[in-house]
Coordinates of N, CA, C and O in Angstrom, one line a residue:
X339 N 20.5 52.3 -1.6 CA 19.7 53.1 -2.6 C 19.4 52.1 -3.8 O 20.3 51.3 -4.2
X340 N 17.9 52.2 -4.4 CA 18.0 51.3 -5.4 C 18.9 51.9 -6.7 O 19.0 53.1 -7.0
X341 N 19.5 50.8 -7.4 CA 20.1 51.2 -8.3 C 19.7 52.0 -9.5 O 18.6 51.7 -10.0
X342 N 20.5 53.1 -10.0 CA 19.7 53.8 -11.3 C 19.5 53.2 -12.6 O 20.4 52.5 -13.0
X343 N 18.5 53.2 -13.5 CA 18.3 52.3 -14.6 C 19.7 52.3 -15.7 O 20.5 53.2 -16.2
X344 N 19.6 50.6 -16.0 CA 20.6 50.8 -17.1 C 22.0 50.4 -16.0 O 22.9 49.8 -16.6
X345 N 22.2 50.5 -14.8 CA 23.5 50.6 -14.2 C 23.5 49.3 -13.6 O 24.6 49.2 -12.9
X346 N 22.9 48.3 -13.5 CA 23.2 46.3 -13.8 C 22.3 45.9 -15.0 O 21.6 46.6 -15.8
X347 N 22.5 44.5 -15.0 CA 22.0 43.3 -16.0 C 20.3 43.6 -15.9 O 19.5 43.9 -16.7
X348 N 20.2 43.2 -14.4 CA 18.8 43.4 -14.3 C 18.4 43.8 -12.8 O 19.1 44.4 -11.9
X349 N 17.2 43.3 -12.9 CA 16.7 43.7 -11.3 C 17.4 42.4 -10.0 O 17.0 42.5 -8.8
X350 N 18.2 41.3 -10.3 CA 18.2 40.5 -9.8 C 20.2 41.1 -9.1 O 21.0 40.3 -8.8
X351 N 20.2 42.0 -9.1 CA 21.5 42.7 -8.5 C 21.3 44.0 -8.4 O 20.9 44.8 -9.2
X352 N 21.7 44.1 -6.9 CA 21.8 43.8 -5.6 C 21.5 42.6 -5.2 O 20.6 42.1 -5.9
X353 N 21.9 42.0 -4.3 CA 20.7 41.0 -3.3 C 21.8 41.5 -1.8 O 23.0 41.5 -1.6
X354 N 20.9 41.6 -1.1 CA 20.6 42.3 0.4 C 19.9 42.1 1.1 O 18.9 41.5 0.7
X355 N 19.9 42.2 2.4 CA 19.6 41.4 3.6 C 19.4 42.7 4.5 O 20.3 43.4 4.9
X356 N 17.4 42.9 4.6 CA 17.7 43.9 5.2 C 16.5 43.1 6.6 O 16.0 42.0 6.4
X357 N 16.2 43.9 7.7 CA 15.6 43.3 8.7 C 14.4 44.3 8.9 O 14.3 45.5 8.4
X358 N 13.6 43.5 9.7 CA 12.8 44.3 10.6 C 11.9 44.3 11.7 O 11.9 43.1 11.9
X359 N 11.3 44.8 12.6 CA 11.1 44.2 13.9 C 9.6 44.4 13.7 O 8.9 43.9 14.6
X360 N 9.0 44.9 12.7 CA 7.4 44.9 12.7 C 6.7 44.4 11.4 O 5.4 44.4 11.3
X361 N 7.5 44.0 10.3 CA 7.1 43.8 8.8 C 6.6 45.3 8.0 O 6.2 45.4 6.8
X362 N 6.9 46.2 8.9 CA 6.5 47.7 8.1 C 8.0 48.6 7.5 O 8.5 48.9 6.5
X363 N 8.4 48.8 9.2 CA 9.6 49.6 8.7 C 10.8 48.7 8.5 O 10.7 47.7 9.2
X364 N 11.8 48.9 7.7 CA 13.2 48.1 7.6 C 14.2 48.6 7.6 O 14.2 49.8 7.2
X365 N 15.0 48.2 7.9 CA 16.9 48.6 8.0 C 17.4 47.2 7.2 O 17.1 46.0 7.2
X366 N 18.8 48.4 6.1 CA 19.3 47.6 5.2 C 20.7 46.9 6.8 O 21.2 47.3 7.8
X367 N 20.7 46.1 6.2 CA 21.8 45.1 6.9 C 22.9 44.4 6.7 O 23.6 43.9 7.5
X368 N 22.9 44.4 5.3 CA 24.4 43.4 4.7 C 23.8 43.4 3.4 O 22.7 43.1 3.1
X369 N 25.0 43.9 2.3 CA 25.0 43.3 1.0 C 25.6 41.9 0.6 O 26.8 41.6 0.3
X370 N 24.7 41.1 0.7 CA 25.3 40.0 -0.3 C 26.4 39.7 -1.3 O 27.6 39.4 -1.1
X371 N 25.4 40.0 -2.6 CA 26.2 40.3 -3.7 C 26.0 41.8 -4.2 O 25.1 42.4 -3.8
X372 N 26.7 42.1 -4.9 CA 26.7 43.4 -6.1 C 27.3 43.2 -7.3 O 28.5 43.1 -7.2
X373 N 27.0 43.2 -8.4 CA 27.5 43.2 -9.6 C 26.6 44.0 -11.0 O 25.4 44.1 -11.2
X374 N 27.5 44.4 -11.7 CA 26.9 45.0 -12.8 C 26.4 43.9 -13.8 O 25.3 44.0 -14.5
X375 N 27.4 42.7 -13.9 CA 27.5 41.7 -15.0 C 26.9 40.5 -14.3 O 27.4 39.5 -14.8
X376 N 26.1 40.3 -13.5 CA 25.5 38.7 -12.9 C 24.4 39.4 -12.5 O 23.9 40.5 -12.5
X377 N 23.9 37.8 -12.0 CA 22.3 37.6 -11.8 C 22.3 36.6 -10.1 O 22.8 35.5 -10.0
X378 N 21.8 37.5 -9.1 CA 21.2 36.6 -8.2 C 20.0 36.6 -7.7 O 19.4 37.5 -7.1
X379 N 19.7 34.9 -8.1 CA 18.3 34.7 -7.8 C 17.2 33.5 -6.9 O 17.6 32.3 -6.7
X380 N 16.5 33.8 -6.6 CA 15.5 32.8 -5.4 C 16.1 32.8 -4.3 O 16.2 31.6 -4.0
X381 N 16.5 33.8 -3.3 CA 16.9 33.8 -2.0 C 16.0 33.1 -1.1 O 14.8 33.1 -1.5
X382 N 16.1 32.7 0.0 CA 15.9 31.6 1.0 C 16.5 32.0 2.2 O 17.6 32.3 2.3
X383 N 15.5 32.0 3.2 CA 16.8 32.7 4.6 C 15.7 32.1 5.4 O 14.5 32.4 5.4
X384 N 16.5 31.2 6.4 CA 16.1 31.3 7.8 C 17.2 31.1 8.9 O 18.4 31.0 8.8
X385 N 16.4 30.9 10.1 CA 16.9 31.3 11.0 C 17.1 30.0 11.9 O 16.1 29.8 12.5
X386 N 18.3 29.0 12.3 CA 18.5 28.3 12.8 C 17.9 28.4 14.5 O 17.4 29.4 15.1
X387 N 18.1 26.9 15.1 CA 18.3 26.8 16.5 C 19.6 27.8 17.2 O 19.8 28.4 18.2
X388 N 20.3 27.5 16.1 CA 21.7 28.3 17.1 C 21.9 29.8 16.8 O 23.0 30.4 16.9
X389 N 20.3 30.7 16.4 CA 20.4 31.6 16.2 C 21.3 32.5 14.6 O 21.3 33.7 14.2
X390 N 21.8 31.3 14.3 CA 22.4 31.9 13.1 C 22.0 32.3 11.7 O 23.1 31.9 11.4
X391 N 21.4 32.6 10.7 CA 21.0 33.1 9.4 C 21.5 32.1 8.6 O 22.7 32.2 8.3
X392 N 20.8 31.0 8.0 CA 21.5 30.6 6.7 C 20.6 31.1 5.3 O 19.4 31.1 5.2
X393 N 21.2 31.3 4.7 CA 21.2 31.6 3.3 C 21.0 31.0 2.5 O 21.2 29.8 2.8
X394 N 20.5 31.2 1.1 CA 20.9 29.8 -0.4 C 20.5 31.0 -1.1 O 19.8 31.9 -0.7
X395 N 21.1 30.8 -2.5 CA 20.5 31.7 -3.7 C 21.3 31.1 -4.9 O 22.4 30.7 -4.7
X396 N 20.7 31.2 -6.0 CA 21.2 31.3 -7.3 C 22.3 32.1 -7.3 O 22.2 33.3 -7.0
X397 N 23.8 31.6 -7.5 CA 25.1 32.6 -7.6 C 25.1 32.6 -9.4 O 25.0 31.5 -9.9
X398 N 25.0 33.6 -10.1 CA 25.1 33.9 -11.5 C 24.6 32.9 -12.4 O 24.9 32.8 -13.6
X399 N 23.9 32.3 -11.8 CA 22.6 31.1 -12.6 C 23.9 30.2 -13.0 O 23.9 29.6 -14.1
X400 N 25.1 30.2 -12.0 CA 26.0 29.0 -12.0 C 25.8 28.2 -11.2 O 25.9 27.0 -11.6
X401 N 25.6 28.5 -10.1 CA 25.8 27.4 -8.4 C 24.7 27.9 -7.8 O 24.1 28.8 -8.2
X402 N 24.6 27.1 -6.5 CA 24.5 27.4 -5.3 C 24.5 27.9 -4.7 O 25.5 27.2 -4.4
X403 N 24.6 29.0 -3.8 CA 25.8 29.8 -2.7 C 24.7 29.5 -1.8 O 23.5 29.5 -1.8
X404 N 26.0 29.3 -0.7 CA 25.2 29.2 0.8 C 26.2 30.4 1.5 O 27.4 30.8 1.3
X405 N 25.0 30.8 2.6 CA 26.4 32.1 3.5 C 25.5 31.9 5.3 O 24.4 31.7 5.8
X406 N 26.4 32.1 5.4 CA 25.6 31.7 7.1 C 26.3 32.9 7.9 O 27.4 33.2 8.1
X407 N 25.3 33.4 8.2 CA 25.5 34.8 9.2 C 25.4 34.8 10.4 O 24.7 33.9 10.9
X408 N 26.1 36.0 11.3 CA 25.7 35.9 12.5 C 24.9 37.2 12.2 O 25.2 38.1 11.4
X409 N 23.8 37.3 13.2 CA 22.9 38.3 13.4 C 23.4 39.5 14.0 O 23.2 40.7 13.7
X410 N 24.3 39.1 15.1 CA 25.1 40.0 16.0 C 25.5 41.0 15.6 O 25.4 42.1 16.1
X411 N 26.4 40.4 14.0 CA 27.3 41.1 13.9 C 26.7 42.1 13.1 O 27.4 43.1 13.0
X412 N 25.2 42.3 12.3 CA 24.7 43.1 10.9 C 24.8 44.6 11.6 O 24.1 44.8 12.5
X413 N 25.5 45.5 11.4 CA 25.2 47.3 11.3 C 24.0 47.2 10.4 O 23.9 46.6 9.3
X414 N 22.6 48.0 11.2 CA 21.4 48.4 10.4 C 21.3 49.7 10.0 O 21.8 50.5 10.8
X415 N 20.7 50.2 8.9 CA 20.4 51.7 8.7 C 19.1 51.3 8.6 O 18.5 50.2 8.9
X416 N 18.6 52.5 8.3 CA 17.2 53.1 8.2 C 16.5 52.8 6.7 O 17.0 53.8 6.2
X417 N 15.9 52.4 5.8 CA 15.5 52.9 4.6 C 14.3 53.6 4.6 O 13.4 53.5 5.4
X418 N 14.3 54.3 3.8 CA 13.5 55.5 4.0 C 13.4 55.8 2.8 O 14.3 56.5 2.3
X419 N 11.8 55.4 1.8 CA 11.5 56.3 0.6 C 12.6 54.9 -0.8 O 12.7 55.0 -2.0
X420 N 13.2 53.8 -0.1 CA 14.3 53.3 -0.9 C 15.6 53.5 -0.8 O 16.4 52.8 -1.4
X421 N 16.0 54.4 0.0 CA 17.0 54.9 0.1 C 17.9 54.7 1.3 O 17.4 55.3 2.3
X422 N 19.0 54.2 1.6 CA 19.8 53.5 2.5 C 20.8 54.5 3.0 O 21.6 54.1 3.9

């Protein structure tokens, strides 16, 4: 669900990884991060030879963060209207 106003820093939390098989409809897939007090920003994702997800983003306009996923493993929902 997107978050209610006022309830983080900004629009840059959440960051979430959601999929889809046509570029129309999407299913949320994995939260990232969540925080009320940080910022993550410029996400990057592709998709290796070995099938795996790597990641990069701004972690709290401190570092780097890298996260490397398996695809296998994501539980998808439905969004619908914003809502997860």
């Amino acid at each position: 669900m997107v978050p209610d106003e006022g309830t983080t820093k900004s629009y840059r939390s959440p960051l979430n990884i959601a999929t889809s098989k046509d570029g129309v409809n999407w299913d949320a897939s994995l939260v990232l991060e969540d925080s009320k007090i940080s910022q993550y920003s410029y996400p990057s994702i592709i998709q290796g030879k070995d099938g795996m997800l790597h990641c990069v983003y701004t972690w709290r306009r401190q570092k780097i963060k890298y996260v490397k996923i398996d695809p296998s493993k994501l539980v998808s929902f439905p969004i619908k209207d914003g809502v997860y």
